[in-house]
mmCIF file of C-alpha atoms in Angstrom:
data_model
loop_
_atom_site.group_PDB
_atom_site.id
_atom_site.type_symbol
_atom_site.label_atom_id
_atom_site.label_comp_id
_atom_site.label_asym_id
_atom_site.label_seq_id
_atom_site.Cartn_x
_atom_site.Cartn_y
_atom_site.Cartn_z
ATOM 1 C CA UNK A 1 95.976 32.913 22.632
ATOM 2 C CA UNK A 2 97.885 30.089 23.417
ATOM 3 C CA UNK A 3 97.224 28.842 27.369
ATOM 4 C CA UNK A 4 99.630 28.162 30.216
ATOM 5 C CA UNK A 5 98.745 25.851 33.288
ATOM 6 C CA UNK A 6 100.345 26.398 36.834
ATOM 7 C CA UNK A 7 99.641 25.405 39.389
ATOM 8 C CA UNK A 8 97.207 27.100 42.025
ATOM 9 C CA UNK A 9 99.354 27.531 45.162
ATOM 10 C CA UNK A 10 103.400 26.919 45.937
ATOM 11 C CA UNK A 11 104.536 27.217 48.894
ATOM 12 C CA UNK A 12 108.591 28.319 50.619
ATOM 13 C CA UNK A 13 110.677 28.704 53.247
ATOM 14 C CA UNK A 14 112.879 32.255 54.089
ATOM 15 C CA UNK A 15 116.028 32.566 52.074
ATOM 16 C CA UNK A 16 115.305 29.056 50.313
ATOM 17 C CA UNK A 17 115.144 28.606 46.462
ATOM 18 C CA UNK A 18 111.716 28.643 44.835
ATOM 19 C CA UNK A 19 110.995 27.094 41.670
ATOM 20 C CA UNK A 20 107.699 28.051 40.151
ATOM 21 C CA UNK A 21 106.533 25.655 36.911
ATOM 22 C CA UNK A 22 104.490 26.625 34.085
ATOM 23 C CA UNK A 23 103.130 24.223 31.016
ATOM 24 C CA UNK A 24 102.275 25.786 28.031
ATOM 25 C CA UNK A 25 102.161 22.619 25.463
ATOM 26 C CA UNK A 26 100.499 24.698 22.759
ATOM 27 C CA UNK A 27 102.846 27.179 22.341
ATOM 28 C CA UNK A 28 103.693 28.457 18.973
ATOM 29 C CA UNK A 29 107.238 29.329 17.538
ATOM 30 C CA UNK A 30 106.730 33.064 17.479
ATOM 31 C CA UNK A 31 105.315 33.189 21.317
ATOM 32 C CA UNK A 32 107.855 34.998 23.870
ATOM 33 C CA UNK A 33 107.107 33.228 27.578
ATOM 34 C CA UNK A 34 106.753 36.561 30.185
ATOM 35 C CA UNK A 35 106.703 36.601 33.766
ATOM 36 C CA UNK A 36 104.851 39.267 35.647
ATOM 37 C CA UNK A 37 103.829 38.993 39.730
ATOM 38 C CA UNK A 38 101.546 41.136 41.905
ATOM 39 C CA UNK A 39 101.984 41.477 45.161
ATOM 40 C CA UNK A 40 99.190 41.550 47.516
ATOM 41 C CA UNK A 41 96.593 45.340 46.803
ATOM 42 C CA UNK A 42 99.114 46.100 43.976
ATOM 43 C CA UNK A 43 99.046 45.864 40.485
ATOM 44 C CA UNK A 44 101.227 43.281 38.899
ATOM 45 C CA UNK A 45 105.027 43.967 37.937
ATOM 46 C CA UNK A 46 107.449 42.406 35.225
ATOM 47 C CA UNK A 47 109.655 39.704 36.553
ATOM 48 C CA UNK A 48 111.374 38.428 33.406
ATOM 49 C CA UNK A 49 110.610 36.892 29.493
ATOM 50 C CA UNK A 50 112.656 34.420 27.121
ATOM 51 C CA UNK A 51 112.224 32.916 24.002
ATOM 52 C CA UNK A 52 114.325 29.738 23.553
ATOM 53 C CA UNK A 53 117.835 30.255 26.110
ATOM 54 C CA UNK A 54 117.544 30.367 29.719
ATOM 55 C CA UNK A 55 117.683 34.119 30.806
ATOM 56 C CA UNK A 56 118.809 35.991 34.485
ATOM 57 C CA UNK A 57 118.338 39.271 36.031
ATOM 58 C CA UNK A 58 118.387 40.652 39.239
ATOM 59 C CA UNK A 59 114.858 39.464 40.104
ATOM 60 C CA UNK A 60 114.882 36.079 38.981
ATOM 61 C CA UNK A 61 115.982 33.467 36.155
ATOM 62 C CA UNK A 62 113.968 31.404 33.523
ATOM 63 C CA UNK A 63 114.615 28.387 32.591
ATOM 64 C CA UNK A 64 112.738 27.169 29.417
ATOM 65 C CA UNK A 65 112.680 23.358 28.192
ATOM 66 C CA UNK A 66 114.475 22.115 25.059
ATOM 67 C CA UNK A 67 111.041 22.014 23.679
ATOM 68 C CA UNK A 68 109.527 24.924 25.005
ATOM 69 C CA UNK A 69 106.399 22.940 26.497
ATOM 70 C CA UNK A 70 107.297 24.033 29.730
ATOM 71 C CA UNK A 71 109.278 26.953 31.474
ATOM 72 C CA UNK A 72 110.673 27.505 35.386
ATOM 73 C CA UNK A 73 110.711 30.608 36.923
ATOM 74 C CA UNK A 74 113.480 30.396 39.876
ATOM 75 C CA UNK A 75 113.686 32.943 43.314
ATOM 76 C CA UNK A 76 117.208 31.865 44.212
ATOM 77 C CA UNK A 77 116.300 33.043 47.366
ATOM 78 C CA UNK A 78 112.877 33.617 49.049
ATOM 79 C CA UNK A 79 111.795 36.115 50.502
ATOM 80 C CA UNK A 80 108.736 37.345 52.775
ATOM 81 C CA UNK A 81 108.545 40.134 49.831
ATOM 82 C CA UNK A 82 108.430 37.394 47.049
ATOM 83 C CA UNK A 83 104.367 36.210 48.522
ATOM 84 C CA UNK A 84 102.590 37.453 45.641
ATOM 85 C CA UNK A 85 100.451 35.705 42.679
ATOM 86 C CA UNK A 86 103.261 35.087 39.690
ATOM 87 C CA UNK A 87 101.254 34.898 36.433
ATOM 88 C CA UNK A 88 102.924 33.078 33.105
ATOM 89 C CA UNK A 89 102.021 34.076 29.959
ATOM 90 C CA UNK A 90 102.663 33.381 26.503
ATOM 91 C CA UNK A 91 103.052 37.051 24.370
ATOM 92 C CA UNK A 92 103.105 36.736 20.089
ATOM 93 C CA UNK A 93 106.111 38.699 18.801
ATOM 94 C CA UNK A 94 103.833 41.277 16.947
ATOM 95 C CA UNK A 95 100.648 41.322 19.555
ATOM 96 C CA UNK A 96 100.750 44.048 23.116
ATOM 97 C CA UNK A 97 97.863 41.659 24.470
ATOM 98 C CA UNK A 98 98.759 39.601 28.134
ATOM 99 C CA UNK A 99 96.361 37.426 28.411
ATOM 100 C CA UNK A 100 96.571 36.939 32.639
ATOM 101 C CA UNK A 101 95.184 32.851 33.699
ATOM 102 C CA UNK A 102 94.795 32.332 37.651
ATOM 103 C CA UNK A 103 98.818 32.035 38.660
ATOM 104 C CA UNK A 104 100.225 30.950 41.406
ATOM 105 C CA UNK A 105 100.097 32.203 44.265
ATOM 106 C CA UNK A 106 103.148 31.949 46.292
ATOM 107 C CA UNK A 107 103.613 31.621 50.075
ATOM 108 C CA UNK A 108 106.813 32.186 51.914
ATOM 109 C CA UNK A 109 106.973 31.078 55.467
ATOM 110 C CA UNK A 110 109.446 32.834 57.826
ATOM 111 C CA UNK B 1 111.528 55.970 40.009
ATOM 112 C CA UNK B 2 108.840 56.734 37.206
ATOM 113 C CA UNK B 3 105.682 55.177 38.380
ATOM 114 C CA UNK B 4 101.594 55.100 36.795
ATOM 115 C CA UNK B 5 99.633 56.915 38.337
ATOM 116 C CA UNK B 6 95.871 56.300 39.235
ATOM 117 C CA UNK B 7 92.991 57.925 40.991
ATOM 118 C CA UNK B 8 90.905 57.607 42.863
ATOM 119 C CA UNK B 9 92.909 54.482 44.782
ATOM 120 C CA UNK B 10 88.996 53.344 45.787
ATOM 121 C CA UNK B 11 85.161 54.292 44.930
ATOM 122 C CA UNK B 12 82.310 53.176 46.291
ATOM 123 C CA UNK B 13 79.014 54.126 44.187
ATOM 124 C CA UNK B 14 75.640 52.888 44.054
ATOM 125 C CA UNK B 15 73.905 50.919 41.454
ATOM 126 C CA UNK B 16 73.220 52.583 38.410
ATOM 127 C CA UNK B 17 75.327 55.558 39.354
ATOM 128 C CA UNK B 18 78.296 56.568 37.090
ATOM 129 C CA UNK B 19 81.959 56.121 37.778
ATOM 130 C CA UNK B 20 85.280 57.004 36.380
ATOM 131 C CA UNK B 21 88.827 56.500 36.953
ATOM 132 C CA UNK B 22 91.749 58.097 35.683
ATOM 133 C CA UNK B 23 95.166 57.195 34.344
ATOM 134 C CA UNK B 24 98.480 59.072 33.924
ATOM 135 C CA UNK B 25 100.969 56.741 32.101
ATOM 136 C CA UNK B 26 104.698 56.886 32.435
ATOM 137 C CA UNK B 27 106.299 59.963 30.567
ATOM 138 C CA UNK B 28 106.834 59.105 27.066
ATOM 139 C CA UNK B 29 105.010 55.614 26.944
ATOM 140 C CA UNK B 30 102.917 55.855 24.051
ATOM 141 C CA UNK B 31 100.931 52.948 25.000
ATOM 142 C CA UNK B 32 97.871 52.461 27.442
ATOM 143 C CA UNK B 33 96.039 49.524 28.881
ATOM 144 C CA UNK B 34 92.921 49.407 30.743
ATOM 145 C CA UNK B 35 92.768 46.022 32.544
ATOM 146 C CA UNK B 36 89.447 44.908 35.028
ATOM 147 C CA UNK B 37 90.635 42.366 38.021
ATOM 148 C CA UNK B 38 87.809 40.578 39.481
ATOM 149 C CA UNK B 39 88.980 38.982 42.832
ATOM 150 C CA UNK B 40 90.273 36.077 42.705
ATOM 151 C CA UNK B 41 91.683 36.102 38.674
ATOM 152 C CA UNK B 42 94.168 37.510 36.496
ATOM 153 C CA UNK B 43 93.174 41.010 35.368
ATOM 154 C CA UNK B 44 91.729 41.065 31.509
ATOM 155 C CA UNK B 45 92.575 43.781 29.109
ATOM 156 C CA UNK B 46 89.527 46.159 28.420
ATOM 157 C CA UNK B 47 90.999 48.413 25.865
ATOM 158 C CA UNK B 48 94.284 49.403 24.686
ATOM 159 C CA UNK B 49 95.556 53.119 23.266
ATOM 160 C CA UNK B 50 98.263 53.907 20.706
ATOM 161 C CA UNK B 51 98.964 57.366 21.617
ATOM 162 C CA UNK B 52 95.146 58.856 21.473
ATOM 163 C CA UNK B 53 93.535 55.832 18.827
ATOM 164 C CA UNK B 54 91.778 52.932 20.405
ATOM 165 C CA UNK B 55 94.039 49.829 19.105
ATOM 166 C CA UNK B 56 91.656 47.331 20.762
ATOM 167 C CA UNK B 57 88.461 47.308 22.568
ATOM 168 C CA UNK B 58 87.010 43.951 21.795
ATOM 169 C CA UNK B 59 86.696 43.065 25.612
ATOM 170 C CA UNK B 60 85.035 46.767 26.316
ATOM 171 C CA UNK B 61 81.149 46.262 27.382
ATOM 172 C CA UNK B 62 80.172 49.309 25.225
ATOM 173 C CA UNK B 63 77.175 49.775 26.064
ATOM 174 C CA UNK B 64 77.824 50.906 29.430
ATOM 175 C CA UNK B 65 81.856 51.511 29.778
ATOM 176 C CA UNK B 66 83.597 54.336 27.326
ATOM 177 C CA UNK B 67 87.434 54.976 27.553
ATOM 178 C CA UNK B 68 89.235 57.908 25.911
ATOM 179 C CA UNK B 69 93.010 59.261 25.854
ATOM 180 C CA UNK B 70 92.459 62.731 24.430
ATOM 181 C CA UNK B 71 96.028 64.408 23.753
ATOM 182 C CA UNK B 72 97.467 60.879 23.697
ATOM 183 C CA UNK B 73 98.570 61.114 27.326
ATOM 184 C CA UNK B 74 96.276 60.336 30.751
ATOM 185 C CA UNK B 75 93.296 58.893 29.871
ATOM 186 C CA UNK B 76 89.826 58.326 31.510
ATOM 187 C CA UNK B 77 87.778 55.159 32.247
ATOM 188 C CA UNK B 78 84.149 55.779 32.372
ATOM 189 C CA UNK B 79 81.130 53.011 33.385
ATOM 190 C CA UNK B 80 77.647 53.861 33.312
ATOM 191 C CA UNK B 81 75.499 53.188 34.201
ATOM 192 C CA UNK B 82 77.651 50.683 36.859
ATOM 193 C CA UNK B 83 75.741 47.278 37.866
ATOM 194 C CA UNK B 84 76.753 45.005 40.698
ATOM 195 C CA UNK B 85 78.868 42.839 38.256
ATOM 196 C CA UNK B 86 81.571 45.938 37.883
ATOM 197 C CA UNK B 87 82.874 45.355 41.184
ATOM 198 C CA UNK B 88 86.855 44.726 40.961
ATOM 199 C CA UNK B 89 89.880 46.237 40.010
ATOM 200 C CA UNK B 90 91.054 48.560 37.765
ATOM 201 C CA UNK B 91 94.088 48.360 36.439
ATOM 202 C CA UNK B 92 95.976 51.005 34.030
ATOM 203 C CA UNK B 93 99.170 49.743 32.273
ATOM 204 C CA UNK B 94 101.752 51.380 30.259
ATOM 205 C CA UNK B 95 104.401 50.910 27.964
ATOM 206 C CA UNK B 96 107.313 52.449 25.842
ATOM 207 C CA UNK B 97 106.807 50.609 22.678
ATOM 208 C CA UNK B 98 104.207 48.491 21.956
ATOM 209 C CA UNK B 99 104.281 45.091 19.998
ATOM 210 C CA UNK B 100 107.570 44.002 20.471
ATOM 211 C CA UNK B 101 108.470 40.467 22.081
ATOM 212 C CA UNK B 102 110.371 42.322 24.992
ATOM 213 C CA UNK B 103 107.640 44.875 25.779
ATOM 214 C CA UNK B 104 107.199 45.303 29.293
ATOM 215 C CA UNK B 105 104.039 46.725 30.795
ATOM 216 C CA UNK B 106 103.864 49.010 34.041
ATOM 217 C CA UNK B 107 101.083 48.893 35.761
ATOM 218 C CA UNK B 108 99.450 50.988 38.351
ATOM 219 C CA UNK B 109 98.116 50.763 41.436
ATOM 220 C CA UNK B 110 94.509 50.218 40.943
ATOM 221 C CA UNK B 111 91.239 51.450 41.441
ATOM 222 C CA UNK B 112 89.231 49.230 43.849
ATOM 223 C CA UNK B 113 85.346 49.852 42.563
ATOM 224 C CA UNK B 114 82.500 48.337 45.048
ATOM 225 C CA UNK B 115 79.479 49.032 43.327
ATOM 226 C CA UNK B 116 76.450 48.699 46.113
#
């Protein structure tokens, strides 16, 4: 499986965009970028995936480099619900697997 | 909102006592994950279900931990006998369709194991 780096810890202010970054240099053509977060004694949740274009939804947007090397996952607006580890992962077209690294955990400061 | 279901939410056993947990997927999801969580990192996938076939259970430590999905529906998580080292989470995940680039997994709660 192709491996992503982020970084350990990020942290935010209330109500304040949040950008979270994620490097995944080895990623192959056919590999969808996921985002999935887990919020403190739960289990983790989907956030959002892409391939190549930037994608939105209610919870968040990606934003994936011309090269796909590297990917953003952006909170528009932080909240004290958004402290949670947020996990990036790299998912083959054809494959179920996620294969989970460390993530980031995120604080958000009132 | 249709949610997984697991039980118990936490177990405490002894050394070299058996243990199992149980899973009720989302209505209709054909697909099953058993994840373990030790504290601390991301949760790794144990075994994953196709309906009631095991699709992969590379990462399953067979000699001591079995998994089974019966009529394709809830399934069952069983370790023994459990050593220290099983301490951590366990985490059942579900999905509609399985190997697709959008799939999205829903996971459950957890099971919390503390083996003493």
């Amino acid at each position: 499986d192709a491996k992503t780096t982020q970084p350990n810890s990020m942290e935010s202010n209330e109500e304040e965009p949040v950008h979270l970054p994620c490097n995944h240099s080895t990623i192959s053509g056919t590999d969808y970028i996921h985002w999935y977060r887990q919020l403190p004694s739960q289990g983790p949740e989907y956030v959002i995936h892409g391939l190549t274009s930037n994608v939105n939804n209610r919870m968040a947007s990606l934003a994936i480099a011309e090269d796909r090397k590297s990917s953003t996952l952006i909170l528009h607006r932080a909240t004290l619900r958004d402290a949670a580890v947020y996990y990036c992962i790299l998912k083959e077209t054809s494959g179920s697997r996620l294969t989970f690294g460390e993530g980031t955990q995120l604080t958000v400061n009132p | 909102e249709a949610e997984v279901a697991q039980s118990p939410r936490y177990k405490i056993t002894e050394k070299s006592q058996a243990v199992a947990f149980w899973c009720d997927p989302i209505s209709g999801h054909a697909t099953l994950y058993w994840y373990r969580q030790i504290l601390g990192q991301g949760p790794e996938l144990l075994v994953q279900f196709q309906d009631e076939s095991v699709v992969d259970d590379s990462q399953l430590p067979k000699d001591r931990f079995s998994a089974e999905r019966l009529k394709g529906v809830d399934s069952t998580l069983k370790i023994q006998p459990a050593e220290l080292g099983d301490s951590a989470m366990y985490l059942c995940a579900s999905s509609l369709v399985a190997g697709t680039y959008g799939e999205t997994q829903y996971f459950g709660p957890g099971t919390r194991l503390l083996v003493l």
